[in-house]
Amino acid sequence: MDIRLKPLTSTTSSSNSQPRRMHSNAPASQLGFREDGPGSGPEDDPLLNDDLDNDIDLHGSGSSLDLLPTHTRQIKRYPPSRASWIKRMISGSSAAKAPRTINLNSSANHGFAANVIRNQKYNIVSFIPIVLYEQFKFFFNLYFLLVAMSQFIPALKIGYLFTYFAPLTFVLLVTTGKEGWDDWKRYQRDEEANSQMFQKLTDGGFEGIPSSAIKVGDLISIEKDQRVPADCVLLRTTESSGACFIRTDQLDGETDWKLRVAVPYAQKLVSDNAVLRLRASIYAEKPHKDIHTFVGNMSISVPSEGDHVEPLSAENTLWANTVIASGTALGLVMYTGVDTRAVMNTSFPSTKVGQLDLEINRLSKILAVVTLILAVTMVALNGFRGLWYIYMFRFLILFSSIIPISLRVNLDMGKTVYSQQIMRDTSIPDTVVRTSTIPEELGRIGYLLTDKTGTLTKNDMELKRLHMGTMSYGGESMEDVREHLASAYSARQGAEQVRYKRARDIASRVRDIVQALALCHNVTPVLPEAGDSGDITYQASSPDEVAIVKWCESVGLTLYFRDRQNIRLRTADSHMLDFEVLEVFPFTSETKRMGIIVRERSTGEIFFYQKGADTIMSKIVQYNDWLDEECGNMAREGLRTLVIGRKRLSEDALRDFNRLHTEAKISLSDRNAAVQRVISENLECDLELLGVTGVEDKLQDDVKNTIELLRNAGLRIWMLTGDKIETATCIAVSTKLVSRNQTIYQVAKVTDAMQAMDHLSNLSGKTDCCLVIDGESLQTYLERHRTEFIHVAIRLPAVVCCRCSPTQKAEITSLIKQHTGQRTCAIGDGGNDVSMIQAAHVGVGIVGKEGKQASLAADFSVTQFSHLTRLLLWHGRNSYKRSAKLSQFVIHRGLIISVMQAVFSSIFYFAPIALYQGMLLVGYATLFTMAPVFSLVLDRDVSEDTALLYPELYKELRKGRSLSFKTFFIWLTISVYQGGAIMMLATWLFEDEFVNIVSISFTALIFNELLMVALEINTWHRYMIYSEIATVALYISSMWVLKTDFDLTFILTTTFVWKTAVITAVSSLPLYVIKLLKWKWNPPSYTKLEG
């Protein structure tokens, strides 16, 4: 890649961007411009009066650039200074609060934020404290830390230290290692971005500089396909027109190219080196989040002329994280680091904790209370004799297995299994689980928040309908348009002198609207390279416009050439039509329309063409009786409508308009309103209505069915998009987000608090409608009526938020979390969705046209929206059900052995003596029960087909009945019964062999747990059978190894076998009977569905 820019040998300034001048009588040669007249040249330029051979010719040869590497994105390690790193580590950074004045070519631009990207959660100092806090804020880990530490006190020591420290250490090492590895990968990604090399323009030429070293006021050259490292003002481009296209998909989520325009004064300079000789300053407003607006100006001191002021707007900016799509740009850095729009619209991730983990944490506190009550009871029954407080602490340690540390290990391993099952599911290929700690959250979702472009739609537009009042074309009839167009242009070429008549035939009407569509846009054609046989491609900031221009090409009128002053169209018979662009009025969210004034060079006729939303254009075009009805029909089909009109202008009318328009553009107060007033009064009145187009935004595969299934599953779906209201409404209708019997309630441009409350009052009585609200109105509610708004909105079946900033998306997500208490899932595919994805309980990123930023930041990465169905209804169900059953069974395993310990201590006069020690105690939770218990992660209560066919089953999961206080106390009762039965029967049946009470009770306990696992299984898996058989074999063989705990001569007797069998049967068989009766008289709902 060649890193040098081509010198701009000739440029022209468009009429719609004239700067305000003071003392503007100096010749162009004094300003450093090239003139088209004879005798003008670089030698006349006082800004470039030194040897031109030493200038920085960006595509010339022999400059200092030849010494630099040609690939500007070569990664080198240039970390930020140690001082700035320490400062950020201690105090952090925050965005500046005041506007700034940046002096060009000055060293006085200091005191601004460093241009450093930092997405790490920790640093070298904070890592250990924060990770340990995140672990020990859970009661489980804190409790076991205290129990383990108590073993250093001789009076409290029971058994071996490793019995208490090994499980806790293992859990902490696994978690800390995972967090450290994840943050190390973030650090590496940050370092790669911070070390990316760019070219800085200096007096000595271009020199390489890492992104982290870029400062406010630097002049940076950015090449095609290169990321913009900081917020810049676009000074110059290699395009002679001063235009530059950028890709903003990682900033606003839109894949369309956006047009940016260089500052006219700087663009006219003869070379980039001339910028170094300018005496200029840039005023920039204070940093804020809005990527669509910017207010500033560039003041240039011109010798013998005074100050020259160039107004700056968003079209003159290059925001950080956008990508240059055409040419090479020279930008002046004005915001860096935390002051950039990209960083200000990004929220940093927090550690996500699943609801199941929080519920288990609450249950563990109840178990702690049970442990304390049990310990106090044992001491009280002994009459608080002797050192009773020491005994109480020893009992607390003996009963510590009531809160099993193995629960954390089992749950974490189970989550890993669920994650692997998701990633290996061939029905949802290429799905990646990036956060393996919350898969069970997929089974508890109440609200789904989705992006639109690239998530619900493919962002692939196609013109489907053309309506002209008395004529309508679509589908196969589009071929008629081609025939009419060819007929009209062939007749016109044969009679060039004939003007348009009032009564036109069908062919001329078709020609008028197709020609209007081919001219009224901001599309730039890209011709294939010489020698290539490819077709013309198009670039524009709107996919609608590209779709319309492509349609024009398909019917025989091709956009062949376009710059800021000229448009050339090619007819089907290769005849060229040339037009001069006199003025362009771009589309904005406020005006909802765009217009263009052109002069046809062959006839000299001047036309003003305009297209826009039907709600706006219906007031501008001449009276008609069909527009509203047809636009409504198209909208109900999910088509995006555009109304096209035109107006013929005379030379006098154009001259008057240009004078008024120029005066309005240099107005210092309320400039935008003044400009719009001139346009409205002089152009936007009594336009001839040419017709209406209907453009379809193709939906992602199976989107309609997915939304219907998720709605039947009880999810409330919100669409949060940066697109305009009309487009979002169309997609909401076409995706069936809004069902046929639902009405649409629209709230737009609401800034008044009273008006906002009126809308809420109207909405509160409507429970079956879809709310469509724009970003401006949403901000009003968030600032003034936050609580009232969310209380009304969460009761609606669907909500569509349009023109949302990334911050607003995240804020809405947080509001829903706070006010509903339900689990939220956010899904998107662009960089603008990252904040929303990170704010939700579950974030899902789609790998698509907009890159992988959303996918990398999400908890789960999928390739299309329809995969959500299987992810939630099947994998979410299994993960939640299995984790709930596994956690309760592990708690039961700890409770039953603690009850047995309590009974044993009661027999020995309430002495705090351990029933099981050493390998028996360690083996109970590992070798002898772990495999069968853990095999519960393979269980399923319903078949895959049933879960997907009956999404209503998902509603039961959100109620949290699989793990609740009710189920907890049921398991507590079971544990008390079984523990008491085993220990008391062992004491009674083996009264004469009491010396073997340990082997007797332990054997009954192990077989009881294996039978309980079998009782809890709904669907047997081969590994479950293997684990049961292997565990029995392992336990029996261990009796020959643990000779200190097992007396083989006693164990091999028939008395031991039958009495142990009786104990096991009494403890477990009643539960089998209860389960059978329950399934007969009150079966679960899913059993009816499966027959």
PDB file of C-alpha atoms in Angstrom, residues 676-899:
ATOM      1  CA  GLN A 676     -34.590  26.015   5.742  1.00  0.00           C
ATOM      2  CA  ARG A 677     -36.950  28.987   5.644  1.00  0.00           C
ATOM      3  CA  VAL A 678     -35.473  30.172   2.343  1.00  0.00           C
ATOM      4  CA  ILE A 679     -35.792  26.680   0.830  1.00  0.00           C
ATOM      5  CA  SER A 680     -39.373  26.274   2.019  1.00  0.00           C
ATOM      6  CA  GLU A 681     -40.544  29.660   0.769  1.00  0.00           C
ATOM      7  CA  ASN A 682     -38.855  29.552  -2.622  1.00  0.00           C
ATOM      8  CA  LEU A 683     -38.703  25.912  -3.637  1.00  0.00           C
ATOM      9  CA  GLU A 684     -40.888  23.655  -1.506  1.00  0.00           C
ATOM     10  CA  CYS A 685     -44.296  24.754  -2.686  1.00  0.00           C
ATOM     11  CA  ASP A 686     -46.676  23.370  -5.333  1.00  0.00           C
ATOM     12  CA  LEU A 687     -44.343  20.628  -6.494  1.00  0.00           C
ATOM     13  CA  GLU A 688     -45.607  18.424  -9.302  1.00  0.00           C
ATOM     14  CA  LEU A 689     -46.228  14.975  -7.835  1.00  0.00           C
ATOM     15  CA  LEU A 690     -44.422  12.397  -9.986  1.00  0.00           C
ATOM     16  CA  GLY A 691     -45.059   9.251  -7.956  1.00  0.00           C
ATOM     17  CA  VAL A 692     -44.244   7.019  -4.990  1.00  0.00           C
ATOM     18  CA  THR A 693     -41.674   4.244  -4.653  1.00  0.00           C
ATOM     19  CA  GLY A 694     -41.868   1.256  -2.323  1.00  0.00           C
ATOM     20  CA  VAL A 695     -38.530  -0.228  -1.271  1.00  0.00           C
ATOM     21  CA  GLU A 696     -38.232  -3.521   0.587  1.00  0.00           C
ATOM     22  CA  ASP A 697     -35.538  -4.117   3.194  1.00  0.00           C
ATOM     23  CA  LYS A 698     -35.035  -7.863   2.986  1.00  0.00           C
ATOM     24  CA  LEU A 699     -35.496  -9.611   6.299  1.00  0.00           C
ATOM     25  CA  GLN A 700     -33.101 -12.091   7.825  1.00  0.00           C
ATOM     26  CA  ASP A 701     -34.044 -15.716   7.244  1.00  0.00           C
ATOM     27  CA  ASP A 702     -36.954 -16.956   9.361  1.00  0.00           C
ATOM     28  CA  VAL A 703     -37.279 -13.691  11.320  1.00  0.00           C
ATOM     29  CA  LYS A 704     -41.092 -13.634  11.310  1.00  0.00           C
ATOM     30  CA  ASN A 705     -41.378 -17.161  12.667  1.00  0.00           C
ATOM     31  CA  THR A 706     -38.700 -16.490  15.291  1.00  0.00           C
ATOM     32  CA  ILE A 707     -40.447 -13.384  16.610  1.00  0.00           C
ATOM     33  CA  GLU A 708     -43.775 -15.219  16.720  1.00  0.00           C
ATOM     34  CA  LEU A 709     -42.261 -18.123  18.667  1.00  0.00           C
ATOM     35  CA  LEU A 710     -40.525 -15.812  21.127  1.00  0.00           C
ATOM     36  CA  ARG A 711     -43.709 -13.809  21.657  1.00  0.00           C
ATOM     37  CA  ASN A 712     -45.613 -17.059  22.321  1.00  0.00           C
ATOM     38  CA  ALA A 713     -42.881 -17.930  24.810  1.00  0.00           C
ATOM     39  CA  GLY A 714     -43.891 -14.835  26.765  1.00  0.00           C
ATOM     40  CA  LEU A 715     -41.060 -12.501  25.763  1.00  0.00           C
ATOM     41  CA  ARG A 716     -41.745  -8.798  25.296  1.00  0.00           C
ATOM     42  CA  ILE A 717     -39.732  -7.527  22.342  1.00  0.00           C
ATOM     43  CA  TRP A 718     -38.296  -4.015  21.996  1.00  0.00           C
ATOM     44  CA  MET A 719     -36.608  -2.772  18.827  1.00  0.00           C
ATOM     45  CA  LEU A 720     -33.895  -0.190  19.527  1.00  0.00           C
ATOM     46  CA  THR A 721     -32.541   1.252  16.290  1.00  0.00           C
ATOM     47  CA  GLY A 722     -30.655   4.262  15.035  1.00  0.00           C
ATOM     48  CA  ASP A 723     -32.843   4.394  11.935  1.00  0.00           C
ATOM     49  CA  LYS A 724     -35.647   6.858  11.265  1.00  0.00           C
ATOM     50  CA  ILE A 725     -39.226   6.349  12.421  1.00  0.00           C
ATOM     51  CA  GLU A 726     -40.698   5.508   9.019  1.00  0.00           C
ATOM     52  CA  THR A 727     -38.146   2.801   8.305  1.00  0.00           C
ATOM     53  CA  ALA A 728     -38.374   1.262  11.767  1.00  0.00           C
ATOM     54  CA  THR A 729     -42.173   1.217  11.615  1.00  0.00           C
ATOM     55  CA  CYS A 730     -42.081  -0.571   8.258  1.00  0.00           C
ATOM     56  CA  ILE A 731     -39.745  -3.234   9.600  1.00  0.00           C
ATOM     57  CA  ALA A 732     -41.801  -3.642  12.772  1.00  0.00           C
ATOM     58  CA  VAL A 733     -44.827  -4.363  10.585  1.00  0.00           C
ATOM     59  CA  SER A 734     -43.048  -6.649   8.099  1.00  0.00           C
ATOM     60  CA  THR A 735     -41.383  -8.733  10.844  1.00  0.00           C
ATOM     61  CA  LYS A 736     -44.738  -9.134  12.617  1.00  0.00           C
ATOM     62  CA  LEU A 737     -43.331  -7.412  15.661  1.00  0.00           C
ATOM     63  CA  VAL A 738     -46.602  -5.506  15.400  1.00  0.00           C
ATOM     64  CA  SER A 739     -49.403  -8.007  14.907  1.00  0.00           C
ATOM     65  CA  ARG A 740     -52.361  -7.274  12.637  1.00  0.00           C
ATOM     66  CA  ASN A 741     -54.771  -6.503  15.470  1.00  0.00           C
ATOM     67  CA  GLN A 742     -52.395  -4.064  17.164  1.00  0.00           C
ATOM     68  CA  THR A 743     -52.356  -0.322  16.604  1.00  0.00           C
ATOM     69  CA  ILE A 744     -49.260   1.860  16.367  1.00  0.00           C
ATOM     70  CA  TYR A 745     -48.924   4.847  18.691  1.00  0.00           C
ATOM     71  CA  GLN A 746     -46.229   7.255  17.523  1.00  0.00           C
ATOM     72  CA  VAL A 747     -44.438   9.794  19.719  1.00  0.00           C
ATOM     73  CA  ALA A 748     -42.056  12.121  17.867  1.00  0.00           C
ATOM     74  CA  LYS A 749     -40.318  15.466  18.452  1.00  0.00           C
ATOM     75  CA  VAL A 750     -41.611  15.780  22.013  1.00  0.00           C
ATOM     76  CA  THR A 751     -39.523  18.192  24.058  1.00  0.00           C
ATOM     77  CA  ASP A 752     -42.171  19.671  26.340  1.00  0.00           C
ATOM     78  CA  ALA A 753     -42.769  17.965  29.700  1.00  0.00           C
ATOM     79  CA  MET A 754     -46.525  18.539  29.640  1.00  0.00           C
ATOM     80  CA  GLN A 755     -46.869  17.196  26.122  1.00  0.00           C
ATOM     81  CA  ALA A 756     -44.846  14.141  27.161  1.00  0.00           C
ATOM     82  CA  MET A 757     -47.239  13.451  30.070  1.00  0.00           C
ATOM     83  CA  ASP A 758     -50.231  13.798  27.738  1.00  0.00           C
ATOM     84  CA  HIS A 759     -48.837  11.037  25.541  1.00  0.00           C
ATOM     85  CA  LEU A 760     -48.306   8.814  28.582  1.00  0.00           C
ATOM     86  CA  SER A 761     -51.897   9.404  29.673  1.00  0.00           C
ATOM     87  CA  ASN A 762     -53.128   8.337  26.247  1.00  0.00           C
ATOM     88  CA  LEU A 763     -50.896   5.258  26.280  1.00  0.00           C
ATOM     89  CA  SER A 764     -51.811   4.105  29.778  1.00  0.00           C
ATOM     90  CA  GLY A 765     -55.255   3.052  28.591  1.00  0.00           C
ATOM     91  CA  LYS A 766     -53.945   1.110  25.592  1.00  0.00           C
ATOM     92  CA  THR A 767     -52.647  -2.330  26.437  1.00  0.00           C
ATOM     93  CA  ASP A 768     -52.608  -3.775  22.916  1.00  0.00           C
ATOM     94  CA  CYS A 769     -50.624  -1.302  20.864  1.00  0.00           C
ATOM     95  CA  CYS A 770     -47.036  -0.800  19.756  1.00  0.00           C
ATOM     96  CA  LEU A 771     -45.266   2.350  20.887  1.00  0.00           C
ATOM     97  CA  VAL A 772     -42.981   3.964  18.283  1.00  0.00           C
ATOM     98  CA  ILE A 773     -40.848   6.740  19.776  1.00  0.00           C
ATOM     99  CA  ASP A 774     -37.927   8.741  18.416  1.00  0.00           C
ATOM    100  CA  GLY A 775     -34.644   9.500  20.186  1.00  0.00           C
ATOM    101  CA  GLU A 776     -35.472  13.123  20.937  1.00  0.00           C
ATOM    102  CA  SER A 777     -38.748  12.251  22.662  1.00  0.00           C
ATOM    103  CA  LEU A 778     -37.083   9.333  24.422  1.00  0.00           C
ATOM    104  CA  GLN A 779     -34.453  11.659  25.849  1.00  0.00           C
ATOM    105  CA  THR A 780     -37.201  13.945  27.151  1.00  0.00           C
ATOM    106  CA  TYR A 781     -38.774  11.051  29.014  1.00  0.00           C
ATOM    107  CA  LEU A 782     -35.449   9.800  30.341  1.00  0.00           C
ATOM    108  CA  GLU A 783     -34.609  13.233  31.723  1.00  0.00           C
ATOM    109  CA  ARG A 784     -38.019  14.308  33.065  1.00  0.00           C
ATOM    110  CA  HIS A 785     -40.429  11.363  33.367  1.00  0.00           C
ATOM    111  CA  ARG A 786     -38.171   8.327  33.586  1.00  0.00           C
ATOM    112  CA  THR A 787     -40.236   6.295  36.055  1.00  0.00           C
ATOM    113  CA  GLU A 788     -43.630   7.150  34.555  1.00  0.00           C
ATOM    114  CA  PHE A 789     -42.435   6.291  31.055  1.00  0.00           C
ATOM    115  CA  ILE A 790     -40.979   2.902  31.910  1.00  0.00           C
ATOM    116  CA  HIS A 791     -44.029   1.907  33.966  1.00  0.00           C
ATOM    117  CA  VAL A 792     -46.268   2.490  30.942  1.00  0.00           C
ATOM    118  CA  ALA A 793     -43.850   1.077  28.336  1.00  0.00           C
ATOM    119  CA  ILE A 794     -43.174  -2.260  30.032  1.00  0.00           C
ATOM    120  CA  ARG A 795     -46.874  -3.117  29.904  1.00  0.00           C
ATOM    121  CA  LEU A 796     -46.977  -2.814  26.106  1.00  0.00           C
ATOM    122  CA  PRO A 797     -46.474  -5.928  23.949  1.00  0.00           C
ATOM    123  CA  ALA A 798     -43.917  -4.176  21.706  1.00  0.00           C
ATOM    124  CA  VAL A 799     -41.909  -0.947  21.713  1.00  0.00           C
ATOM    125  CA  VAL A 800     -39.869   0.563  18.870  1.00  0.00           C
ATOM    126  CA  CYS A 801     -37.282   3.216  19.796  1.00  0.00           C
ATOM    127  CA  CYS A 802     -35.907   5.073  16.745  1.00  0.00           C
ATOM    128  CA  ARG A 803     -32.873   7.317  16.322  1.00  0.00           C
ATOM    129  CA  CYS A 804     -31.398   5.811  19.481  1.00  0.00           C
ATOM    130  CA  SER A 805     -27.818   6.597  20.425  1.00  0.00           C
ATOM    131  CA  PRO A 806     -25.729   3.726  21.836  1.00  0.00           C
ATOM    132  CA  THR A 807     -25.997   5.314  25.278  1.00  0.00           C
ATOM    133  CA  GLN A 808     -29.774   5.488  25.067  1.00  0.00           C
ATOM    134  CA  LYS A 809     -29.901   1.817  24.128  1.00  0.00           C
ATOM    135  CA  ALA A 810     -27.891   0.916  27.217  1.00  0.00           C
ATOM    136  CA  GLU A 811     -29.960   3.219  29.413  1.00  0.00           C
ATOM    137  CA  ILE A 812     -33.246   1.677  28.260  1.00  0.00           C
ATOM    138  CA  THR A 813     -31.830  -1.778  28.948  1.00  0.00           C
ATOM    139  CA  SER A 814     -30.822  -0.780  32.467  1.00  0.00           C
ATOM    140  CA  LEU A 815     -34.238   0.789  33.107  1.00  0.00           C
ATOM    141  CA  ILE A 816     -36.055  -2.400  32.142  1.00  0.00           C
ATOM    142  CA  LYS A 817     -33.755  -4.407  34.413  1.00  0.00           C
ATOM    143  CA  GLN A 818     -34.399  -2.110  37.372  1.00  0.00           C
ATOM    144  CA  HIS A 819     -38.168  -1.734  37.027  1.00  0.00           C
ATOM    145  CA  THR A 820     -39.187  -5.258  36.033  1.00  0.00           C
ATOM    146  CA  GLY A 821     -36.733  -7.486  37.859  1.00  0.00           C
ATOM    147  CA  GLN A 822     -36.841  -9.783  34.830  1.00  0.00           C
ATOM    148  CA  ARG A 823     -33.939 -11.073  32.799  1.00  0.00           C
ATOM    149  CA  THR A 824     -33.109  -9.073  29.671  1.00  0.00           C
ATOM    150  CA  CYS A 825     -31.445 -10.226  26.474  1.00  0.00           C
ATOM    151  CA  ALA A 826     -29.953  -7.757  23.976  1.00  0.00           C
ATOM    152  CA  ILE A 827     -29.007  -8.758  20.440  1.00  0.00           C
ATOM    153  CA  GLY A 828     -27.192  -6.686  17.823  1.00  0.00           C
ATOM    154  CA  ASP A 829     -24.493  -6.826  15.184  1.00  0.00           C
ATOM    155  CA  GLY A 830     -22.773  -3.420  15.160  1.00  0.00           C
ATOM    156  CA  GLY A 831     -20.357  -1.461  17.282  1.00  0.00           C
ATOM    157  CA  ASN A 832     -23.230   0.812  18.312  1.00  0.00           C
ATOM    158  CA  ASP A 833     -24.925  -2.178  19.979  1.00  0.00           C
ATOM    159  CA  VAL A 834     -22.028  -3.004  22.293  1.00  0.00           C
ATOM    160  CA  SER A 835     -23.235  -0.805  25.163  1.00  0.00           C
ATOM    161  CA  MET A 836     -26.704  -2.371  25.022  1.00  0.00           C
ATOM    162  CA  ILE A 837     -25.262  -5.890  24.828  1.00  0.00           C
ATOM    163  CA  GLN A 838     -23.046  -5.292  27.844  1.00  0.00           C
ATOM    164  CA  ALA A 839     -25.850  -3.674  29.858  1.00  0.00           C
ATOM    165  CA  ALA A 840     -28.238  -6.621  29.409  1.00  0.00           C
ATOM    166  CA  HIS A 841     -28.208  -9.741  31.575  1.00  0.00           C
ATOM    167  CA  VAL A 842     -27.473 -11.723  28.407  1.00  0.00           C
ATOM    168  CA  GLY A 843     -25.789 -10.169  25.372  1.00  0.00           C
ATOM    169  CA  VAL A 844     -25.968 -11.856  21.976  1.00  0.00           C
ATOM    170  CA  GLY A 845     -23.844 -10.616  19.086  1.00  0.00           C
ATOM    171  CA  ILE A 846     -24.420 -11.420  15.430  1.00  0.00           C
ATOM    172  CA  VAL A 847     -21.464 -11.860  13.122  1.00  0.00           C
ATOM    173  CA  GLY A 848     -22.511  -9.986  10.006  1.00  0.00           C
ATOM    174  CA  LYS A 849     -21.801  -7.205   7.557  1.00  0.00           C
ATOM    175  CA  GLU A 850     -21.081  -4.727  10.330  1.00  0.00           C
ATOM    176  CA  GLY A 851     -18.055  -6.603  11.593  1.00  0.00           C
ATOM    177  CA  LYS A 852     -17.358  -8.571  14.759  1.00  0.00           C
ATOM    178  CA  GLN A 853     -17.284  -5.858  17.407  1.00  0.00           C
ATOM    179  CA  ALA A 854     -20.712  -6.792  18.781  1.00  0.00           C
ATOM    180  CA  SER A 855     -19.891 -10.479  18.543  1.00  0.00           C
ATOM    181  CA  LEU A 856     -16.630 -10.066  20.466  1.00  0.00           C
ATOM    182  CA  ALA A 857     -18.288  -8.005  23.208  1.00  0.00           C
ATOM    183  CA  ALA A 858     -21.270 -10.346  23.608  1.00  0.00           C
ATOM    184  CA  ASP A 859     -21.788 -13.314  25.911  1.00  0.00           C
ATOM    185  CA  PHE A 860     -22.997 -15.435  23.000  1.00  0.00           C
ATOM    186  CA  SER A 861     -22.151 -15.045  19.330  1.00  0.00           C
ATOM    187  CA  VAL A 862     -24.518 -16.315  16.618  1.00  0.00           C
ATOM    188  CA  THR A 863     -24.667 -15.954  12.863  1.00  0.00           C
ATOM    189  CA  GLN A 864     -28.337 -15.056  12.477  1.00  0.00           C
ATOM    190  CA  PHE A 865     -31.315 -13.851  14.488  1.00  0.00           C
ATOM    191  CA  SER A 866     -33.355 -17.041  14.039  1.00  0.00           C
ATOM    192  CA  HIS A 867     -30.810 -18.982  16.113  1.00  0.00           C
ATOM    193  CA  LEU A 868     -32.242 -17.255  19.178  1.00  0.00           C
ATOM    194  CA  THR A 869     -35.180 -19.664  19.172  1.00  0.00           C
ATOM    195  CA  ARG A 870     -33.038 -22.725  19.743  1.00  0.00           C
ATOM    196  CA  LEU A 871     -30.632 -20.873  22.011  1.00  0.00           C
ATOM    197  CA  LEU A 872     -33.414 -19.828  24.406  1.00  0.00           C
ATOM    198  CA  LEU A 873     -36.151 -22.438  24.106  1.00  0.00           C
ATOM    199  CA  TRP A 874     -33.879 -25.491  24.026  1.00  0.00           C
ATOM    200  CA  HIS A 875     -30.440 -24.708  25.416  1.00  0.00           C
ATOM    201  CA  GLY A 876     -31.756 -22.120  27.848  1.00  0.00           C
ATOM    202  CA  ARG A 877     -34.324 -24.567  29.185  1.00  0.00           C
ATOM    203  CA  ASN A 878     -31.809 -27.376  29.602  1.00  0.00           C
ATOM    204  CA  SER A 879     -29.161 -25.172  31.217  1.00  0.00           C
ATOM    205  CA  TYR A 880     -31.548 -23.722  33.796  1.00  0.00           C
ATOM    206  CA  LYS A 881     -33.344 -26.989  34.616  1.00  0.00           C
ATOM    207  CA  ARG A 882     -30.109 -28.939  34.926  1.00  0.00           C
ATOM    208  CA  SER A 883     -28.332 -26.310  37.040  1.00  0.00           C
ATOM    209  CA  ALA A 884     -31.335 -26.061  39.357  1.00  0.00           C
ATOM    210  CA  LYS A 885     -31.508 -29.823  39.846  1.00  0.00           C
ATOM    211  CA  LEU A 886     -27.738 -30.186  40.191  1.00  0.00           C
ATOM    212  CA  SER A 887     -27.430 -27.422  42.785  1.00  0.00           C
ATOM    213  CA  GLN A 888     -30.260 -28.774  44.932  1.00  0.00           C
ATOM    214  CA  PHE A 889     -28.898 -32.292  44.795  1.00  0.00           C
ATOM    215  CA  VAL A 890     -25.439 -31.140  45.870  1.00  0.00           C
ATOM    216  CA  ILE A 891     -27.036 -29.206  48.746  1.00  0.00           C
ATOM    217  CA  HIS A 892     -28.983 -32.356  49.650  1.00  0.00           C
ATOM    218  CA  ARG A 893     -25.738 -34.321  49.618  1.00  0.00           C
ATOM    219  CA  GLY A 894     -24.244 -31.949  52.187  1.00  0.00           C
ATOM    220  CA  LEU A 895     -27.381 -31.762  54.330  1.00  0.00           C
ATOM    221  CA  ILE A 896     -27.847 -35.519  54.697  1.00  0.00           C
ATOM    222  CA  ILE A 897     -24.321 -36.139  55.968  1.00  0.00           C
ATOM    223  CA  SER A 898     -24.670 -33.235  58.428  1.00  0.00           C
ATOM    224  CA  VAL A 899     -27.931 -34.691  59.802  1.00  0.00           C
TER     225      VAL A 899
END
